[in-house]
Amino acid sequence: MATCPECDADIDIDEFDVERGDVVSCPECGSNLTVASVSPLELELVSDEDEDEEFDEEEDEELDDEDEEEDWDE
């Protein structure tokens, strides 16, 4: 069990189901949280900057996938 750093709600997460760096959402306040430590299980609030970086990485992966599809069609 972990605690949301934003609203102090208890979040039922099994430390064996997550890895350091995973992003989870608080069911109470909806904040995006990252797993900072697994043992003991600790969560940190994901900053807007971190969310932007994560979005950029996902966008890059999608672009890479599109490039591969285009190359395949040629």
PDB file of C-alpha atoms in Angstrom:
ATOM      1  CA  MET A   1       0.000   0.000   0.000  1.00  0.00           C
ATOM      2  CA  ALA A   2       1.246   3.490  -0.871  1.00  0.00           C
ATOM      3  CA  THR A   3       0.072   7.016  -0.143  1.00  0.00           C
ATOM      4  CA  CYS A   4      -0.724   9.669  -2.743  1.00  0.00           C
ATOM      5  CA  PRO A   5       1.597  12.643  -2.199  1.00  0.00           C
ATOM      6  CA  GLU A   6      -1.111  14.988  -3.522  1.00  0.00           C
ATOM      7  CA  CYS A   7      -4.175  14.035  -1.443  1.00  0.00           C
ATOM      8  CA  ASP A   8      -2.752  11.531   1.102  1.00  0.00           C
ATOM      9  CA  ALA A   9      -5.177   8.818  -0.026  1.00  0.00           C
ATOM     10  CA  ASP A  10      -4.128   5.216   0.458  1.00  0.00           C
ATOM     11  CA  ILE A  11      -3.510   3.538  -2.902  1.00  0.00           C
ATOM     12  CA  ASP A  12      -3.658  -0.237  -3.048  1.00  0.00           C
ATOM     13  CA  ILE A  13      -0.692  -1.192  -5.225  1.00  0.00           C
ATOM     14  CA  ASP A  14       1.181  -4.459  -4.960  1.00  0.00           C
ATOM     15  CA  GLU A  15       4.919  -3.748  -5.048  1.00  0.00           C
ATOM     16  CA  PHE A  16       5.363  -6.916  -7.117  1.00  0.00           C
ATOM     17  CA  ASP A  17       3.065  -5.561  -9.857  1.00  0.00           C
ATOM     18  CA  VAL A  18       5.019  -2.343 -10.508  1.00  0.00           C
ATOM     19  CA  GLU A  19       8.556  -1.303 -11.346  1.00  0.00           C
ATOM     20  CA  ARG A  20      10.452   1.864 -10.563  1.00  0.00           C
ATOM     21  CA  GLY A  21       9.441   4.541 -13.062  1.00  0.00           C
ATOM     22  CA  ASP A  22       5.955   3.153 -13.763  1.00  0.00           C
ATOM     23  CA  VAL A  23       3.178   5.738 -13.841  1.00  0.00           C
ATOM     24  CA  VAL A  24      -0.039   5.121 -11.916  1.00  0.00           C
ATOM     25  CA  SER A  25      -3.086   7.268 -11.276  1.00  0.00           C
ATOM     26  CA  CYS A  26      -4.577   8.111  -7.883  1.00  0.00           C
ATOM     27  CA  PRO A  27      -8.178   6.868  -7.768  1.00  0.00           C
ATOM     28  CA  GLU A  28      -9.138   9.675  -5.364  1.00  0.00           C
ATOM     29  CA  CYS A  29      -7.707  12.854  -6.950  1.00  0.00           C
ATOM     30  CA  GLY A  30      -6.720  11.581 -10.403  1.00  0.00           C
ATOM     31  CA  SER A  31      -3.104  12.751 -10.103  1.00  0.00           C
ATOM     32  CA  ASN A  32      -0.509  10.947 -12.181  1.00  0.00           C
ATOM     33  CA  LEU A  33       2.127   9.415  -9.950  1.00  0.00           C
ATOM     34  CA  THR A  34       5.397   7.718 -10.692  1.00  0.00           C
ATOM     35  CA  VAL A  35       6.817   4.818  -8.703  1.00  0.00           C
ATOM     36  CA  ALA A  36       9.902   6.292  -7.037  1.00  0.00           C
ATOM     37  CA  SER A  37      10.788   3.206  -5.023  1.00  0.00           C
ATOM     38  CA  VAL A  38       9.485  -0.345  -4.888  1.00  0.00           C
ATOM     39  CA  SER A  39      10.751  -1.425  -1.495  1.00  0.00           C
ATOM     40  CA  PRO A  40       9.411   0.434   0.359  1.00  0.00           C
ATOM     41  CA  LEU A  41       6.742   1.435  -2.148  1.00  0.00           C
ATOM     42  CA  GLU A  42       6.886   5.202  -2.642  1.00  0.00           C
ATOM     43  CA  LEU A  43       5.086   7.383  -5.150  1.00  0.00           C
ATOM     44  CA  GLU A  44       5.965  10.847  -6.450  1.00  0.00           C
ATOM     45  CA  LEU A  45       3.758  13.352  -8.196  1.00  0.00           C
ATOM     46  CA  VAL A  46       4.470  13.517 -11.920  1.00  0.00           C
ATOM     47  CA  SER A  47       5.288  17.104 -12.799  1.00  0.00           C
ATOM     48  CA  ASP A  48       3.886  18.759 -15.921  1.00  0.00           C
ATOM     49  CA  GLU A  49       7.403  18.699 -17.378  1.00  0.00           C
ATOM     50  CA  ASP A  50       7.624  14.918 -16.879  1.00  0.00           C
ATOM     51  CA  GLU A  51       4.229  14.468 -18.553  1.00  0.00           C
ATOM     52  CA  ASP A  52       5.387  16.577 -21.505  1.00  0.00           C
ATOM     53  CA  GLU A  53       8.535  14.440 -21.877  1.00  0.00           C
ATOM     54  CA  GLU A  54       6.477  11.253 -21.695  1.00  0.00           C
ATOM     55  CA  PHE A  55       4.074  12.603 -24.345  1.00  0.00           C
ATOM     56  CA  ASP A  56       7.027  13.564 -26.565  1.00  0.00           C
ATOM     57  CA  GLU A  57       8.499  10.058 -26.242  1.00  0.00           C
ATOM     58  CA  GLU A  58       5.149   8.464 -27.172  1.00  0.00           C
ATOM     59  CA  GLU A  59       4.819  10.850 -30.109  1.00  0.00           C
ATOM     60  CA  ASP A  60       8.349   9.950 -31.291  1.00  0.00           C
ATOM     61  CA  GLU A  61       7.532   6.234 -31.076  1.00  0.00           C
ATOM     62  CA  GLU A  62       4.369   6.764 -33.156  1.00  0.00           C
ATOM     63  CA  LEU A  63       6.367   8.683 -35.764  1.00  0.00           C
ATOM     64  CA  ASP A  64       8.962   5.899 -35.876  1.00  0.00           C
ATOM     65  CA  ASP A  65       6.192   3.344 -36.381  1.00  0.00           C
ATOM     66  CA  GLU A  66       4.735   5.420 -39.241  1.00  0.00           C
ATOM     67  CA  ASP A  67       8.184   5.696 -40.860  1.00  0.00           C
ATOM     68  CA  GLU A  68       8.601   1.924 -40.691  1.00  0.00           C
ATOM     69  CA  GLU A  69       5.189   1.402 -42.283  1.00  0.00           C
ATOM     70  CA  GLU A  70       6.064   3.829 -45.097  1.00  0.00           C
ATOM     71  CA  ASP A  71       9.368   2.041 -45.729  1.00  0.00           C
ATOM     72  CA  TRP A  72       7.540  -1.280 -45.840  1.00  0.00           C
ATOM     73  CA  ASP A  73       5.101   0.005 -48.481  1.00  0.00           C
ATOM     74  CA  GLU A  74       7.872   1.155 -50.827  1.00  0.00           C
TER      75      GLU A  74
END
